[in-house]
PDB file of N, CA and C in Angstrom:
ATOM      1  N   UNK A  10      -4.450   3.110  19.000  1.00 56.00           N
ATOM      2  CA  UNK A  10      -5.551   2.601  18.228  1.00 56.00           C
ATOM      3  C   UNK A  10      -5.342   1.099  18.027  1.00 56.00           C
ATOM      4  N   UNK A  11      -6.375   0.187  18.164  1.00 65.00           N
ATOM      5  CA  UNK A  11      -6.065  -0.982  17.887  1.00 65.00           C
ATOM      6  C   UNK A  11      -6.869  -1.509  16.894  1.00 65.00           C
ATOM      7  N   UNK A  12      -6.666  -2.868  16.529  1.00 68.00           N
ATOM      8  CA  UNK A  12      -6.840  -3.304  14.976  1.00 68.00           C
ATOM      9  C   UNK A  12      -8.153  -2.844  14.271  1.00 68.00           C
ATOM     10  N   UNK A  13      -9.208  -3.370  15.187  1.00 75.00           N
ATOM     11  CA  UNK A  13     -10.007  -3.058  15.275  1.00 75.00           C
ATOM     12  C   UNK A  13     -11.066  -2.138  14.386  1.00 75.00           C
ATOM     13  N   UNK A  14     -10.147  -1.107  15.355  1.00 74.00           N
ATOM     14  CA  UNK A  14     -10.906   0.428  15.015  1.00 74.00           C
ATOM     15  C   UNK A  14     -10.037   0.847  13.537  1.00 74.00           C
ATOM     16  N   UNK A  15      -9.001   0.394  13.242  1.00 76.00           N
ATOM     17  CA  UNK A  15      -8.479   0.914  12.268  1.00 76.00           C
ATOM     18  C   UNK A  15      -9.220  -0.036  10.743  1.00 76.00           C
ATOM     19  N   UNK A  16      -9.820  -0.925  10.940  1.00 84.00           N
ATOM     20  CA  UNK A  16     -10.261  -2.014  10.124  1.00 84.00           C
ATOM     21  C   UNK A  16     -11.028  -0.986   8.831  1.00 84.00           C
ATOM     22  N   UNK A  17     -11.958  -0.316   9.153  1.00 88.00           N
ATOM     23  CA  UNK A  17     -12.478   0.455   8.395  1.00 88.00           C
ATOM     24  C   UNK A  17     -11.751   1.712   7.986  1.00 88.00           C
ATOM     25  N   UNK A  18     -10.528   2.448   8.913  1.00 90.00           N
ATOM     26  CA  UNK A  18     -10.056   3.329   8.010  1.00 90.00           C
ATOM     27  C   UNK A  18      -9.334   3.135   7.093  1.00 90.00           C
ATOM     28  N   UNK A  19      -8.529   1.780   7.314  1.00 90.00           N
ATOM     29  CA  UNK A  19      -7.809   0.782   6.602  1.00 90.00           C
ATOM     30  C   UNK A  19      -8.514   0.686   4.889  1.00 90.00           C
ATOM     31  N   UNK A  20      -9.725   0.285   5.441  1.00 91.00           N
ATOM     32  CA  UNK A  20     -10.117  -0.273   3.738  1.00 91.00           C
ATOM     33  C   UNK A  20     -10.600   1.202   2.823  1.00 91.00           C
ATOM     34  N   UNK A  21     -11.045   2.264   3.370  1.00 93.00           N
ATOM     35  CA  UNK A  21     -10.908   3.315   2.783  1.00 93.00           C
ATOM     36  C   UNK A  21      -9.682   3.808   2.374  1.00 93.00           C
ATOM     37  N   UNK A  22      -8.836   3.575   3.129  1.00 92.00           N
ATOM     38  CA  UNK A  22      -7.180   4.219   2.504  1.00 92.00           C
ATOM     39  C   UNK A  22      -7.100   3.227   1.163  1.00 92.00           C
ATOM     40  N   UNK A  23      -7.125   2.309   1.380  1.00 93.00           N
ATOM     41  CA  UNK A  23      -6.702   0.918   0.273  1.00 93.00           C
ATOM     42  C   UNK A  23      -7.484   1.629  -0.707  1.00 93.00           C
ATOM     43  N   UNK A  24      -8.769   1.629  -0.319  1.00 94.00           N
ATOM     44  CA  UNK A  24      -9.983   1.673  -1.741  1.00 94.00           C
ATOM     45  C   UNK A  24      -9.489   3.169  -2.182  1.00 94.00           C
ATOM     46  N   UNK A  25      -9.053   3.840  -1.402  1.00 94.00           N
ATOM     47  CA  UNK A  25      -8.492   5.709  -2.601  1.00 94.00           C
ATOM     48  C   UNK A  25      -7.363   5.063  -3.227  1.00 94.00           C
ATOM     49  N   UNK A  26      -6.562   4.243  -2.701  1.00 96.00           N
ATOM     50  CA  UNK A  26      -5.560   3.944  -3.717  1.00 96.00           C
ATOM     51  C   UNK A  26      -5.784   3.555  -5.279  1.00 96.00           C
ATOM     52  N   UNK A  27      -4.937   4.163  -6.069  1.00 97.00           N
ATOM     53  CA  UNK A  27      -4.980   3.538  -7.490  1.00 97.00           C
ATOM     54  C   UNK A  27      -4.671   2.244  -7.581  1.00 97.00           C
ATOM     55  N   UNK A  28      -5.723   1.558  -8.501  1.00 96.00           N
ATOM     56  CA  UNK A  28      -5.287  -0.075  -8.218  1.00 96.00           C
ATOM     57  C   UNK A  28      -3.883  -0.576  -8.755  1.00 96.00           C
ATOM     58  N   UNK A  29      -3.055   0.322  -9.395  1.00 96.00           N
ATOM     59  CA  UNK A  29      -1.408  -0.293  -9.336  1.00 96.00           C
ATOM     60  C   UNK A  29      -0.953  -0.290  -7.981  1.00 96.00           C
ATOM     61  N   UNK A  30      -0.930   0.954  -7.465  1.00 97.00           N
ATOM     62  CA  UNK A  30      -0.261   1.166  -6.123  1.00 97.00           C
ATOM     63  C   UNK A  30      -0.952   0.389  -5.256  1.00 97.00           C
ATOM     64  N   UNK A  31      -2.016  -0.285  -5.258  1.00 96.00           N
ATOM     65  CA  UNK A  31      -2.440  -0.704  -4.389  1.00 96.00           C
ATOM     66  C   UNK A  31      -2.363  -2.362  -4.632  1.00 96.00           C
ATOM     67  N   UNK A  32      -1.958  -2.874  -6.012  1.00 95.00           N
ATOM     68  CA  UNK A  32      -1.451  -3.994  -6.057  1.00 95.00           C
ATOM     69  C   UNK A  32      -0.465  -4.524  -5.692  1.00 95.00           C
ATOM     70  N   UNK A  33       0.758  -3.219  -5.122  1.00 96.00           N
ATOM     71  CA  UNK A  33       1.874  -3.574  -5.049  1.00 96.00           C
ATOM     72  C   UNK A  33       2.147  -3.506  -3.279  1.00 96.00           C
ATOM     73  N   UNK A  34       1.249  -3.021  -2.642  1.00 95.00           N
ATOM     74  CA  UNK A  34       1.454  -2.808  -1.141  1.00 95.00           C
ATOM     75  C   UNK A  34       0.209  -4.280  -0.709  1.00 95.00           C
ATOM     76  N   UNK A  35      -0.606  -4.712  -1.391  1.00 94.00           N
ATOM     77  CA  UNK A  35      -1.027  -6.174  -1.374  1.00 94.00           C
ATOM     78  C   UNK A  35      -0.321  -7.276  -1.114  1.00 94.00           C
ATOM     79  N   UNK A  36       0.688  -6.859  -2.139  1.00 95.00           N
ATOM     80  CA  UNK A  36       1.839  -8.394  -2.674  1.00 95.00           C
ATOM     81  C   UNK A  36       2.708  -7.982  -2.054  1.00 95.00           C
ATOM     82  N   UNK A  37       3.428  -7.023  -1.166  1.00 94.00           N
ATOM     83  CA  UNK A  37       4.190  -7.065  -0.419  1.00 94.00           C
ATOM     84  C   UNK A  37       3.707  -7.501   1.151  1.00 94.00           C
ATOM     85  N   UNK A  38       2.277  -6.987   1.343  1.00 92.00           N
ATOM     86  CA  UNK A  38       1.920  -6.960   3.006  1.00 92.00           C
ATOM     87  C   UNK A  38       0.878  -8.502   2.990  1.00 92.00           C
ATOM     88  N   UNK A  39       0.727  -8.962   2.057  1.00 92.00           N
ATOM     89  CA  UNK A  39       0.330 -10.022   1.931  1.00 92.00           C
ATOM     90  C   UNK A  39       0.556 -11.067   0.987  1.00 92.00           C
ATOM     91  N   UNK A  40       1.091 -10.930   0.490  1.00 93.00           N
ATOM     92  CA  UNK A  40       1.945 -12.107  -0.270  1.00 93.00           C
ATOM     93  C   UNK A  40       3.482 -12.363  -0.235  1.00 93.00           C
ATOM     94  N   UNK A  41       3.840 -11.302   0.545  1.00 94.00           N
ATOM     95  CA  UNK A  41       5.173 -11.401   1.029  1.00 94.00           C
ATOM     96  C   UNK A  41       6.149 -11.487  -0.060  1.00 94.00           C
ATOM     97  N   UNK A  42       5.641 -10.617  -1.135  1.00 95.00           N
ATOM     98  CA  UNK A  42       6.743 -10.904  -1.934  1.00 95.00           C
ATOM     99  C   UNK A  42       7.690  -9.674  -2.091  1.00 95.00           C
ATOM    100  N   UNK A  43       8.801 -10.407  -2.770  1.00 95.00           N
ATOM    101  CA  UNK A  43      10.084  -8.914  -3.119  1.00 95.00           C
ATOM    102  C   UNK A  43       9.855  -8.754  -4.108  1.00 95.00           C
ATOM    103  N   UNK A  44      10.541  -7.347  -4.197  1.00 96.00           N
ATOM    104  CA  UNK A  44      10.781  -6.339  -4.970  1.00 96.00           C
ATOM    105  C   UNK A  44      10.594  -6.974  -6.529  1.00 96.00           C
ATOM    106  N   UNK A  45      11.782  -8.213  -6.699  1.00 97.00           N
ATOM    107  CA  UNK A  45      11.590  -8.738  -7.836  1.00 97.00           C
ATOM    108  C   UNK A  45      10.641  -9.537  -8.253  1.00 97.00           C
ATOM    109  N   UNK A  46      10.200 -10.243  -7.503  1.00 96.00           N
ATOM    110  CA  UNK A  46       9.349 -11.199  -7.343  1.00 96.00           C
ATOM    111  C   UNK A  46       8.118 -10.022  -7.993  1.00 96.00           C
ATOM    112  N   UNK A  47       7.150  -9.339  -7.342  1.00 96.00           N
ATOM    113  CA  UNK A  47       6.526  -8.301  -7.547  1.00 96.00           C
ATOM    114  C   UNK A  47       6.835  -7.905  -9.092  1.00 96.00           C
ATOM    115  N   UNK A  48       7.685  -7.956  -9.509  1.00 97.00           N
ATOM    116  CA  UNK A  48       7.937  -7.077 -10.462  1.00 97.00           C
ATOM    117  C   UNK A  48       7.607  -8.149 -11.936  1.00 97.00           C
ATOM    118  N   UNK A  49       8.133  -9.144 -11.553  1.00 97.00           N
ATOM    119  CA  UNK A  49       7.844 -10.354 -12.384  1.00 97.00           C
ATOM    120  C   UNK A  49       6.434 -10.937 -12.168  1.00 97.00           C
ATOM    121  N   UNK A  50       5.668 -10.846 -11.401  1.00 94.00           N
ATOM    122  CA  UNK A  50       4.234 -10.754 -11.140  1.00 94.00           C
ATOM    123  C   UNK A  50       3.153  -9.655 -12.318  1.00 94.00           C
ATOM    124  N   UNK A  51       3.866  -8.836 -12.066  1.00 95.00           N
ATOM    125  CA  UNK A  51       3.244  -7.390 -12.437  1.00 95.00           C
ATOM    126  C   UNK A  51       3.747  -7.107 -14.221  1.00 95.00           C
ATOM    127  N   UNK A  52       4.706  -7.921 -14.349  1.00 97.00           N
ATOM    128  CA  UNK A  52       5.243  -7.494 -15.731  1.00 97.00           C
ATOM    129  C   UNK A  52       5.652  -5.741 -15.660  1.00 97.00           C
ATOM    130  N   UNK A  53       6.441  -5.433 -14.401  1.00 97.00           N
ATOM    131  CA  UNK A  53       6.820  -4.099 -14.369  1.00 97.00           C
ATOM    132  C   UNK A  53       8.451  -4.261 -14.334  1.00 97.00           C
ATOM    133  N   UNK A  54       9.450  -2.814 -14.305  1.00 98.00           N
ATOM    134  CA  UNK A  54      10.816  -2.933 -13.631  1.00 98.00           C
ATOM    135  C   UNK A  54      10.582  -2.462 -12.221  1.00 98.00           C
ATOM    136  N   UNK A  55      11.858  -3.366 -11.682  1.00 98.00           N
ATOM    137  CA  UNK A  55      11.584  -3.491 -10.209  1.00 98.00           C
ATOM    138  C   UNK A  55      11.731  -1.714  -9.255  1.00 98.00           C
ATOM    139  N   UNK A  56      12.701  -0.588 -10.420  1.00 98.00           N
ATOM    140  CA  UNK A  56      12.196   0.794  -9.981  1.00 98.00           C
ATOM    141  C   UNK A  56      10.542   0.853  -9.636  1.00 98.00           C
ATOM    142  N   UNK A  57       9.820   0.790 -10.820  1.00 98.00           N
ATOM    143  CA  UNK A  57       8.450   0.821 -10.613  1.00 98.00           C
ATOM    144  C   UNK A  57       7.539   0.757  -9.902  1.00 98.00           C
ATOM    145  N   UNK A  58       8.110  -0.537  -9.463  1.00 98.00           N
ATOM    146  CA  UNK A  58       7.939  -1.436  -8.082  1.00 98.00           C
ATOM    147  C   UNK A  58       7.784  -0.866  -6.811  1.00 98.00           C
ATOM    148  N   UNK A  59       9.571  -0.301  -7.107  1.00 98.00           N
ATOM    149  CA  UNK A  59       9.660   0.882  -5.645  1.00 98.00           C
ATOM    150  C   UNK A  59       8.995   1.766  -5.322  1.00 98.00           C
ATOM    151  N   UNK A  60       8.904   2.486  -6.634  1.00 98.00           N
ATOM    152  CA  UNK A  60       8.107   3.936  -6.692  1.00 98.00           C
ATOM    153  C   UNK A  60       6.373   4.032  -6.213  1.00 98.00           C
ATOM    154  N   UNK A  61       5.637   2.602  -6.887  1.00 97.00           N
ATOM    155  CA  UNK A  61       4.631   2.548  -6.601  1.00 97.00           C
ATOM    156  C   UNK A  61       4.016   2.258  -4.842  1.00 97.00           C
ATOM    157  N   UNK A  62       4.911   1.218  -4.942  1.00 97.00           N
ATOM    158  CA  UNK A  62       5.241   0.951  -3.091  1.00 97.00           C
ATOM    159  C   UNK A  62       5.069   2.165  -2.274  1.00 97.00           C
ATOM    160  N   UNK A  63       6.252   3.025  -2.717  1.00 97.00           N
ATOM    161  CA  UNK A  63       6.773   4.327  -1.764  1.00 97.00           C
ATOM    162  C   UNK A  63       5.382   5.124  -1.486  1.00 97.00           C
ATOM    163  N   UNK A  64       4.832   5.389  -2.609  1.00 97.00           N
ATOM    164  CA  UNK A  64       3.526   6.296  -3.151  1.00 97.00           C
ATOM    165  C   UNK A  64       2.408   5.589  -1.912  1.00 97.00           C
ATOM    166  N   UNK A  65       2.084   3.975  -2.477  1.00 97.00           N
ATOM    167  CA  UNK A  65       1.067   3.641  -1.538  1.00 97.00           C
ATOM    168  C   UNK A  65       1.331   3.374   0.178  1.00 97.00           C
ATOM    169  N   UNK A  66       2.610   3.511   0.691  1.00 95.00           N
ATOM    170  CA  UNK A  66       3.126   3.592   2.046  1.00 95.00           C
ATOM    171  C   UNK A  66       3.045   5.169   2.347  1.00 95.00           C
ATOM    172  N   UNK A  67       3.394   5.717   1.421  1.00 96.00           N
ATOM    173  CA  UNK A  67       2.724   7.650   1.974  1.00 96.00           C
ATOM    174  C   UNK A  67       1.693   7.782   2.227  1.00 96.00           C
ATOM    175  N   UNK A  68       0.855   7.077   1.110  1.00 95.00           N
ATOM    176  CA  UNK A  68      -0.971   8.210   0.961  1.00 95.00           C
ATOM    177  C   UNK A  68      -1.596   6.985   1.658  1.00 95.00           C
ATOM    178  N   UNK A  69      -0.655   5.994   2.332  1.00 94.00           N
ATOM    179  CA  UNK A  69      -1.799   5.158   3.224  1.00 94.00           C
ATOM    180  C   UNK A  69      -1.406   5.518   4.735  1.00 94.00           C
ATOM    181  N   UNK A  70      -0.311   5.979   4.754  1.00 93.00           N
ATOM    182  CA  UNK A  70       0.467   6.627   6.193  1.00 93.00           C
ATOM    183  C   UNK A  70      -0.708   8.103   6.662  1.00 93.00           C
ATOM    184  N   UNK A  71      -0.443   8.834   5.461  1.00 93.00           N
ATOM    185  CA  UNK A  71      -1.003   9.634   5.617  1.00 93.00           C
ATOM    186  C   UNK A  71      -2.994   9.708   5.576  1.00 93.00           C
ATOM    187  N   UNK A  72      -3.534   9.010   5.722  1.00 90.00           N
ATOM    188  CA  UNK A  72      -4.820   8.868   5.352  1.00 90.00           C
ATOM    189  C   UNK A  72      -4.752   8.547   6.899  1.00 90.00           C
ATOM    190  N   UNK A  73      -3.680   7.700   7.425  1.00 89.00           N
ATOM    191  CA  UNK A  73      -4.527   6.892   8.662  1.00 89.00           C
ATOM    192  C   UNK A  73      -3.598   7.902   9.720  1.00 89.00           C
ATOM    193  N   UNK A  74      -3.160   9.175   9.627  1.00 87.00           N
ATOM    194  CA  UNK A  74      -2.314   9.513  10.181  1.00 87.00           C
ATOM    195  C   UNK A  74      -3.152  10.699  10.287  1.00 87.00           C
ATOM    196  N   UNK A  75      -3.997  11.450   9.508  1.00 68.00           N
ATOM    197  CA  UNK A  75      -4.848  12.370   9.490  1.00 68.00           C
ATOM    198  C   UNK A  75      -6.171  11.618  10.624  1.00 68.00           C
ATOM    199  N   UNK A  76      -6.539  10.429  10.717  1.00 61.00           N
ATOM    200  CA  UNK A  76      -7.289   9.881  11.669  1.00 61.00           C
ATOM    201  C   UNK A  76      -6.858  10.130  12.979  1.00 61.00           C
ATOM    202  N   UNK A  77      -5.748   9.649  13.337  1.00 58.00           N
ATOM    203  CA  UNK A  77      -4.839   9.873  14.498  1.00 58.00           C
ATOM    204  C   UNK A  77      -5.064  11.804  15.181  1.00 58.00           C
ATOM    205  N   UNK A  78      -5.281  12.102  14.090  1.00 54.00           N
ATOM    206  CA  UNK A  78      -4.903  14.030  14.580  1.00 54.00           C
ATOM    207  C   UNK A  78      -6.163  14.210  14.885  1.00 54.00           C
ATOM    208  N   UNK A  79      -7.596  13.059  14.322  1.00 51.00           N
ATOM    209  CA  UNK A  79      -8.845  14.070  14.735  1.00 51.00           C
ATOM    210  C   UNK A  79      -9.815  13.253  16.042  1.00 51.00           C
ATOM    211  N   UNK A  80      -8.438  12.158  16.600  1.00 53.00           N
ATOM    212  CA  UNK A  80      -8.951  11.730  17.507  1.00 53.00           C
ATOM    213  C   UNK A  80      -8.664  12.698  19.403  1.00 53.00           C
TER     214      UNK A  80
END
């Protein structure tokens, strides 16, 4: 699949995300920031950080990974 075509499944995965989890896979995939950095952004602990990350790298894996199976 190329960029493209994923452009729109892309922004549907983002948009189901809860807007924490989805603030934190933002500021990592586009603001390039760490863990701490993020965390001091967010006024969170940097666990939090992780956890929310982990969450929005699953249910965005999996959203665009369920695309993949019905092609």
């Amino acid at each position: 699949m190329d960029a493209a075509a994923l452009r729109g499944p892309l922004a549907a995965a983002l948009a189901s995300l809860k807007e924490r989890d989805r603030d934190v896979l933002l500021l990592v995939a586009w603001g390039q920031l760490g863990y701490e950095e993020m965390a001091a952004v967010l006024d969170i602990p940097v666990g939090t950080v992780r956890s929310r990350l982990n969450r929005a790298r699953r249910l965005t894996r999996a959203a665009l990974g369920s695309l993949e199976e019905t092609r």
